[in-house]
Amino acid sequence: MKKKVVSILLATSMVATFAGCGSDPAPAAEAPAAEEAPAAEEEAPEAETPAAEEEAPAADDGAASGDLAYSGNISIMHFSTSEESEGNGGSDGFRTCLANWQNEHGSITLDEEVLANDDYKTQIATRAAADDLPDVFLLQGMNTISWAGQGLVYDLTDSIKNSPYAGDYNMDYLVPFTADGKYYAYPALTGGTCTVVIYDEAMWKEAGFDSFPTTWADVEKAAEYFSGQGIDTIAFGNSGQWQMNSCFVSCLGYQYTGTQWFSDIIAGTGNFEAPEFVAALTETQRLFHDTNIFNKDFNAVSNEDAREYYISGDAAAFIGGNWDASYIQATLEGDPKKDTTKFAVLPQAADATKYEKFQNIGLGYGMAISAKAASDPDKLAACIDLCQYLTGPAFSEYVGANYALAGFCSSDVDLSAFDQYTQDFYNFSYVDNKGCEIYDSYVDGSVWSVLNTEMQEMVNGDKDPATVAADTQAAYKAYLGQ
Amino acid sequence: MLKSIKPKKWVVAAYLAVPVALYVFTVFAPLVAALFYSFFEWKGGPVKTFNGFANYAQLFSDEVFWSSFWHNIFLVIVCIIGQIGLAFIVVLLINSKVTKLQGIHRTFGFFPSTISAVCIGFIWQMIYDSKRGLLNYFLEKIGRGDLQKVWLNEPRLVMLLVSIPLIWQFIGYYMVILLSAVSSISTEVLESAEIDGATGIQRARYIVLPLIKNTLLVCITLCVAGNMKAFDNIYVMTSGGPGYSSMVMAMYGYKVSFEQSNLGYGSCISVGIFVLALAVIGGSQILMNYFMTDSYDRQEAKHLKQIEKERKQAIKARKANR
């Protein structure tokens, strides 16, 4: 009998190995591919990046405090990899400022974990689940309420209000990092649009449009011309599923709902089944499924693939975010196409009534401090100093001077020092258009995961918008604990 | 074994301690932990609320989970046929007398199974690419441009399309296992059958298959277990899309756990995967035993069972008479 029990146990454990955690006939390949940058854990960044040499801020320029009582280690986790920082002003500025702060504070050692963005999201969620967050890390807006509610992140309200740079802060950027009226992070990196139409002015002139149309009806007319040329009118990539939300619906939705609907969603009193939001989804479905405006493979290619269609001239326009604009600028360097590349907001939907030239802009991540790090007052002071430096004037001046970008802290940008492309994009992002919220900087991943996945079916015509809205509402209610 | 060279019990125990500890740590501990957490509402972080069987109740009515399960079953069936079935045919071809350069065939056949699943996902993504992919290029070249599609955006085809790279990758793996089993069959048996006039198909069906039955069972177990937890190359190619069309259980568990930060329900899904994988593996072995045993053997086994039953009854009756 004993033998039988032992043999059953052993057999079960063997099967468990096959089924769950054990040897796989497949070669090991656990890590999913990162979309933005190759997965890499890196050493601490060097301050001497080419851009840093140009306009690197002195560490004491903006450091909140040169004298810190703390000496020891501070663990920090972020996703500004060296690959990411090439051509990406926010990442470059972050790495440069981090290296400068480290140089200035020799008695403190920064233990850095640098991961590609996709890996970072998984890793930080796992660390939060294990209550093992690093001392300082980048908090994604959508996690604020949940993590604050669990006591994982330190309340930074007083430190932000009493910061030496408080007068220069753009307080609107704090909204995603607010829970119960308290601030839990210093908005980090650069404020960039998530929805921008990047188009080739010369190609659209050939189609009879001096600039990008302001209505979808005109875009449909242009699509007839471009289809005849064998060119896609607008390239879009949604294989990662988040793009339809962050780079399209998040902006088109405001044309239908205005600002109040999403404010209610953030407050926990909203309704995804509201007719105006369903109308936005219906229009999205119509545009992608019933017209020939977009590339047919929009659901099978990523935004990186889609922007290549634009760069190679296979598409007359592309819809993406500020990161795509930076990439296209770097890739088209020396190409005449760069001079004819312009920016526009999403065209107006015919039945939408709340049009105000919206583009969704914000800071999706903020520098947060683990609640555990706050147990040592000296360490906490050092962490706060680090957060203030990385989001303060030193950072803003660096990205303003080198990339014409803006961060949490306002800074003057001398646009005349930049090429036309950069000037145009600066004006598009910060001057010419009204900003709206990026949906997935708020609420919770459990809600967006349902919406993003089901929208992929919806734009194929396999699911109706009302069902998508109902399923999202169910996920929203579950998130609210109703 | 001679007493002088037989290791002492504590030596054996010491040698076993490390692998057993590793095994317990990497296999049992996660399983037990997943089972424990599956009874909690846990959205990440230190706060966990015990909710009894609520997660399991949700799992039973979760349409996405069950559609993912059927996608896994589809993968298992297609891969058993595609991976092991084709591997068996390839083995017979390589073992045939007319095949030259057998070593090269073996090496190159095995080669795909050494490539990372993520790389394979990318390679096949390029093949299926609608604008620059080989498949659509080929269709255009043979004058069937009308058949061109955005392949990975076809909900009805996508599961088959993501299965093909898996089949391609593992044919070589099973080929090597089956090759070693087939090589152990005495050539005299096969030659005798040939002299008796058995065709190649008859030799494969009536001699080779029964003699490698146990190896086939191992292959099928590995194939079922591997495909019940398929994840990596599907994640690269479609992320489970469009929508949930190529969602498999492991990916759904990952999405729920990390995209939705619902670790309690994610743990429940992991337990569900474990239980269903056990059931499918057990079921497949029963089926295999049934199909791999011919009717004569089945009758013989039945007959022996009957004799044993009668013997026991006779003993019982004799005891009762006393």
PDB file of C-alpha atoms in Angstrom, chain B residues 146-293:
ATOM      1  CA  ASP B 146      -7.295  36.120 -54.878  1.00  0.00           C
ATOM      2  CA  LEU B 147      -6.423  33.777 -52.007  1.00  0.00           C
ATOM      3  CA  GLN B 148      -4.157  36.296 -50.306  1.00  0.00           C
ATOM      4  CA  LYS B 149      -5.219  37.210 -46.793  1.00  0.00           C
ATOM      5  CA  VAL B 150      -4.094  38.982 -43.661  1.00  0.00           C
ATOM      6  CA  TRP B 151      -3.472  35.518 -42.299  1.00  0.00           C
ATOM      7  CA  LEU B 152      -3.027  36.272 -38.620  1.00  0.00           C
ATOM      8  CA  ASN B 153      -6.194  38.362 -38.590  1.00  0.00           C
ATOM      9  CA  GLU B 154      -8.423  35.464 -39.657  1.00  0.00           C
ATOM     10  CA  PRO B 155     -10.279  34.230 -36.554  1.00  0.00           C
ATOM     11  CA  ARG B 156     -11.265  30.935 -38.191  1.00  0.00           C
ATOM     12  CA  LEU B 157      -7.778  30.075 -39.425  1.00  0.00           C
ATOM     13  CA  VAL B 158      -5.529  31.574 -36.819  1.00  0.00           C
ATOM     14  CA  MET B 159      -5.325  28.530 -34.527  1.00  0.00           C
ATOM     15  CA  LEU B 160      -4.255  26.322 -37.415  1.00  0.00           C
ATOM     16  CA  LEU B 161      -1.756  28.949 -38.529  1.00  0.00           C
ATOM     17  CA  VAL B 162      -0.125  29.213 -35.117  1.00  0.00           C
ATOM     18  CA  SER B 163      -0.021  25.396 -34.905  1.00  0.00           C
ATOM     19  CA  ILE B 164       2.044  25.036 -38.063  1.00  0.00           C
ATOM     20  CA  PRO B 165       5.215  26.585 -36.578  1.00  0.00           C
ATOM     21  CA  LEU B 166       4.834  24.296 -33.557  1.00  0.00           C
ATOM     22  CA  ILE B 167       4.591  21.279 -35.828  1.00  0.00           C
ATOM     23  CA  TRP B 168       7.565  22.402 -37.881  1.00  0.00           C
ATOM     24  CA  GLN B 169       9.628  23.003 -34.774  1.00  0.00           C
ATOM     25  CA  PHE B 170       9.078  19.673 -33.063  1.00  0.00           C
ATOM     26  CA  ILE B 171       8.990  17.125 -35.878  1.00  0.00           C
ATOM     27  CA  GLY B 172      12.763  16.737 -35.468  1.00  0.00           C
ATOM     28  CA  TYR B 173      12.489  16.345 -31.725  1.00  0.00           C
ATOM     29  CA  TYR B 174      10.076  13.428 -31.964  1.00  0.00           C
ATOM     30  CA  MET B 175      11.949  12.085 -34.971  1.00  0.00           C
ATOM     31  CA  VAL B 176      15.052  11.587 -32.817  1.00  0.00           C
ATOM     32  CA  ILE B 177      13.087   9.810 -30.090  1.00  0.00           C
ATOM     33  CA  LEU B 178      11.250   7.556 -32.531  1.00  0.00           C
ATOM     34  CA  LEU B 179      14.427   6.911 -34.498  1.00  0.00           C
ATOM     35  CA  SER B 180      16.121   5.489 -31.437  1.00  0.00           C
ATOM     36  CA  ALA B 181      13.111   3.244 -30.801  1.00  0.00           C
ATOM     37  CA  VAL B 182      12.897   2.056 -34.416  1.00  0.00           C
ATOM     38  CA  SER B 183      16.648   1.406 -34.513  1.00  0.00           C
ATOM     39  CA  SER B 184      16.271  -1.061 -31.666  1.00  0.00           C
ATOM     40  CA  ILE B 185      13.921  -3.265 -33.736  1.00  0.00           C
ATOM     41  CA  SER B 186      15.797  -6.278 -35.008  1.00  0.00           C
ATOM     42  CA  THR B 187      16.408  -6.078 -38.753  1.00  0.00           C
ATOM     43  CA  GLU B 188      15.752  -9.824 -38.954  1.00  0.00           C
ATOM     44  CA  VAL B 189      12.114  -9.275 -38.016  1.00  0.00           C
ATOM     45  CA  LEU B 190      11.653  -6.661 -40.697  1.00  0.00           C
ATOM     46  CA  GLU B 191      13.526  -8.709 -43.307  1.00  0.00           C
ATOM     47  CA  SER B 192      11.431 -11.786 -42.535  1.00  0.00           C
ATOM     48  CA  ALA B 193       8.292  -9.742 -43.035  1.00  0.00           C
ATOM     49  CA  GLU B 194       9.665  -8.406 -46.291  1.00  0.00           C
ATOM     50  CA  ILE B 195      10.430 -11.947 -47.494  1.00  0.00           C
ATOM     51  CA  ASP B 196       6.871 -12.935 -46.537  1.00  0.00           C
ATOM     52  CA  GLY B 197       5.645 -10.192 -48.879  1.00  0.00           C
ATOM     53  CA  ALA B 198       4.650  -7.510 -46.385  1.00  0.00           C
ATOM     54  CA  THR B 199       4.518  -4.069 -47.978  1.00  0.00           C
ATOM     55  CA  GLY B 200       6.184  -1.046 -46.369  1.00  0.00           C
ATOM     56  CA  ILE B 201       2.844   0.155 -44.966  1.00  0.00           C
ATOM     57  CA  GLN B 202       2.055  -3.290 -43.572  1.00  0.00           C
ATOM     58  CA  ARG B 203       5.482  -3.503 -41.936  1.00  0.00           C
ATOM     59  CA  ALA B 204       4.976  -0.072 -40.384  1.00  0.00           C
ATOM     60  CA  ARG B 205       1.454  -0.898 -39.176  1.00  0.00           C
ATOM     61  CA  TYR B 206       1.896  -4.467 -37.927  1.00  0.00           C
ATOM     62  CA  ILE B 207       5.552  -4.618 -36.882  1.00  0.00           C
ATOM     63  CA  VAL B 208       7.083  -1.219 -36.224  1.00  0.00           C
ATOM     64  CA  LEU B 209       4.118   0.484 -34.514  1.00  0.00           C
ATOM     65  CA  PRO B 210       3.422  -2.305 -31.968  1.00  0.00           C
ATOM     66  CA  LEU B 211       7.133  -2.625 -31.149  1.00  0.00           C
ATOM     67  CA  ILE B 212       7.561   1.101 -30.435  1.00  0.00           C
ATOM     68  CA  LYS B 213       4.253   1.426 -28.604  1.00  0.00           C
ATOM     69  CA  ASN B 214       5.798   2.477 -25.293  1.00  0.00           C
ATOM     70  CA  THR B 215       7.995   5.099 -26.940  1.00  0.00           C
ATOM     71  CA  LEU B 216       4.961   6.444 -28.776  1.00  0.00           C
ATOM     72  CA  LEU B 217       3.137   6.708 -25.472  1.00  0.00           C
ATOM     73  CA  VAL B 218       5.990   8.787 -24.070  1.00  0.00           C
ATOM     74  CA  CYS B 219       5.980  10.990 -27.181  1.00  0.00           C
ATOM     75  CA  ILE B 220       2.234  11.555 -26.935  1.00  0.00           C
ATOM     76  CA  THR B 221       2.484  12.364 -23.230  1.00  0.00           C
ATOM     77  CA  LEU B 222       5.210  14.917 -23.944  1.00  0.00           C
ATOM     78  CA  CYS B 223       3.248  16.344 -26.857  1.00  0.00           C
ATOM     79  CA  VAL B 224       0.042  16.691 -24.841  1.00  0.00           C
ATOM     80  CA  ALA B 225       1.851  18.199 -21.850  1.00  0.00           C
ATOM     81  CA  GLY B 226       3.792  20.616 -24.058  1.00  0.00           C
ATOM     82  CA  ASN B 227       0.737  21.827 -25.914  1.00  0.00           C
ATOM     83  CA  MET B 228      -1.447  22.182 -22.840  1.00  0.00           C
ATOM     84  CA  LYS B 229       0.930  24.906 -21.703  1.00  0.00           C
ATOM     85  CA  ALA B 230       1.704  26.439 -25.118  1.00  0.00           C
ATOM     86  CA  PHE B 231       2.497  30.129 -24.795  1.00  0.00           C
ATOM     87  CA  ASP B 232       5.645  31.660 -26.240  1.00  0.00           C
ATOM     88  CA  ASN B 233       5.406  31.538 -30.011  1.00  0.00           C
ATOM     89  CA  ILE B 234       1.660  32.261 -29.979  1.00  0.00           C
ATOM     90  CA  TYR B 235       2.322  35.250 -27.753  1.00  0.00           C
ATOM     91  CA  VAL B 236       4.858  36.548 -30.261  1.00  0.00           C
ATOM     92  CA  MET B 237       2.676  35.940 -33.307  1.00  0.00           C
ATOM     93  CA  THR B 238      -0.771  37.060 -32.179  1.00  0.00           C
ATOM     94  CA  SER B 239      -0.822  37.776 -28.417  1.00  0.00           C
ATOM     95  CA  GLY B 240      -3.898  35.551 -28.426  1.00  0.00           C
ATOM     96  CA  GLY B 241      -5.712  37.640 -31.022  1.00  0.00           C
ATOM     97  CA  PRO B 242      -7.532  38.749 -32.948  1.00  0.00           C
ATOM     98  CA  GLY B 243      -9.623  39.186 -29.815  1.00  0.00           C
ATOM     99  CA  TYR B 244      -9.526  35.800 -28.115  1.00  0.00           C
ATOM    100  CA  SER B 245      -9.288  33.760 -31.329  1.00  0.00           C
ATOM    101  CA  SER B 246      -5.887  32.246 -30.550  1.00  0.00           C
ATOM    102  CA  MET B 247      -5.996  32.577 -26.785  1.00  0.00           C
ATOM    103  CA  VAL B 248      -4.624  29.539 -24.952  1.00  0.00           C
ATOM    104  CA  MET B 249      -4.947  28.803 -21.259  1.00  0.00           C
ATOM    105  CA  ALA B 250      -1.422  29.759 -20.189  1.00  0.00           C
ATOM    106  CA  MET B 251      -1.651  33.080 -22.014  1.00  0.00           C
ATOM    107  CA  TYR B 252      -5.023  33.794 -20.479  1.00  0.00           C
ATOM    108  CA  GLY B 253      -3.566  33.070 -17.038  1.00  0.00           C
ATOM    109  CA  TYR B 254      -0.705  35.441 -17.812  1.00  0.00           C
ATOM    110  CA  LYS B 255      -3.063  38.175 -19.013  1.00  0.00           C
ATOM    111  CA  VAL B 256      -5.298  37.886 -15.983  1.00  0.00           C
ATOM    112  CA  SER B 257      -2.359  37.825 -13.586  1.00  0.00           C
ATOM    113  CA  PHE B 258      -0.202  40.578 -15.038  1.00  0.00           C
ATOM    114  CA  GLU B 259      -2.269  42.744 -17.381  1.00  0.00           C
ATOM    115  CA  GLN B 260      -5.290  42.705 -15.102  1.00  0.00           C
ATOM    116  CA  SER B 261      -3.301  42.370 -11.848  1.00  0.00           C
ATOM    117  CA  ASN B 262      -5.748  39.716 -10.681  1.00  0.00           C
ATOM    118  CA  LEU B 263      -3.316  37.284  -9.124  1.00  0.00           C
ATOM    119  CA  GLY B 264      -5.881  35.340  -7.102  1.00  0.00           C
ATOM    120  CA  TYR B 265      -7.931  34.440 -10.151  1.00  0.00           C
ATOM    121  CA  GLY B 266      -4.713  33.963 -12.148  1.00  0.00           C
ATOM    122  CA  SER B 267      -3.625  31.347  -9.592  1.00  0.00           C
ATOM    123  CA  CYS B 268      -7.022  29.708  -9.915  1.00  0.00           C
ATOM    124  CA  ILE B 269      -6.527  29.524 -13.691  1.00  0.00           C
ATOM    125  CA  SER B 270      -3.113  27.892 -13.105  1.00  0.00           C
ATOM    126  CA  VAL B 271      -4.718  25.244 -10.920  1.00  0.00           C
ATOM    127  CA  GLY B 272      -7.372  24.778 -13.606  1.00  0.00           C
ATOM    128  CA  ILE B 273      -4.655  24.287 -16.242  1.00  0.00           C
ATOM    129  CA  PHE B 274      -2.935  21.712 -14.018  1.00  0.00           C
ATOM    130  CA  VAL B 275      -6.092  19.698 -13.385  1.00  0.00           C
ATOM    131  CA  LEU B 276      -7.212  19.800 -17.013  1.00  0.00           C
ATOM    132  CA  ALA B 277      -3.722  18.878 -18.229  1.00  0.00           C
ATOM    133  CA  LEU B 278      -3.727  15.861 -15.906  1.00  0.00           C
ATOM    134  CA  ALA B 279      -7.140  14.833 -17.183  1.00  0.00           C
ATOM    135  CA  VAL B 280      -6.156  15.209 -20.837  1.00  0.00           C
ATOM    136  CA  ILE B 281      -2.875  13.360 -20.356  1.00  0.00           C
ATOM    137  CA  GLY B 282      -4.642  10.540 -18.499  1.00  0.00           C
ATOM    138  CA  GLY B 283      -7.390  10.397 -21.102  1.00  0.00           C
ATOM    139  CA  SER B 284      -4.940  10.326 -23.974  1.00  0.00           C
ATOM    140  CA  GLN B 285      -3.038   7.433 -22.387  1.00  0.00           C
ATOM    141  CA  ILE B 286      -6.208   5.399 -21.952  1.00  0.00           C
ATOM    142  CA  LEU B 287      -7.147   6.066 -25.560  1.00  0.00           C
ATOM    143  CA  MET B 288      -3.662   5.226 -26.746  1.00  0.00           C
ATOM    144  CA  ASN B 289      -3.624   1.948 -24.840  1.00  0.00           C
ATOM    145  CA  TYR B 290      -6.958   1.086 -26.388  1.00  0.00           C
ATOM    146  CA  PHE B 291      -6.012   1.864 -29.945  1.00  0.00           C
ATOM    147  CA  MET B 292      -2.510   0.420 -29.736  1.00  0.00           C
ATOM    148  CA  THR B 293      -3.792  -2.921 -28.531  1.00  0.00           C
TER     149      THR B 293
END
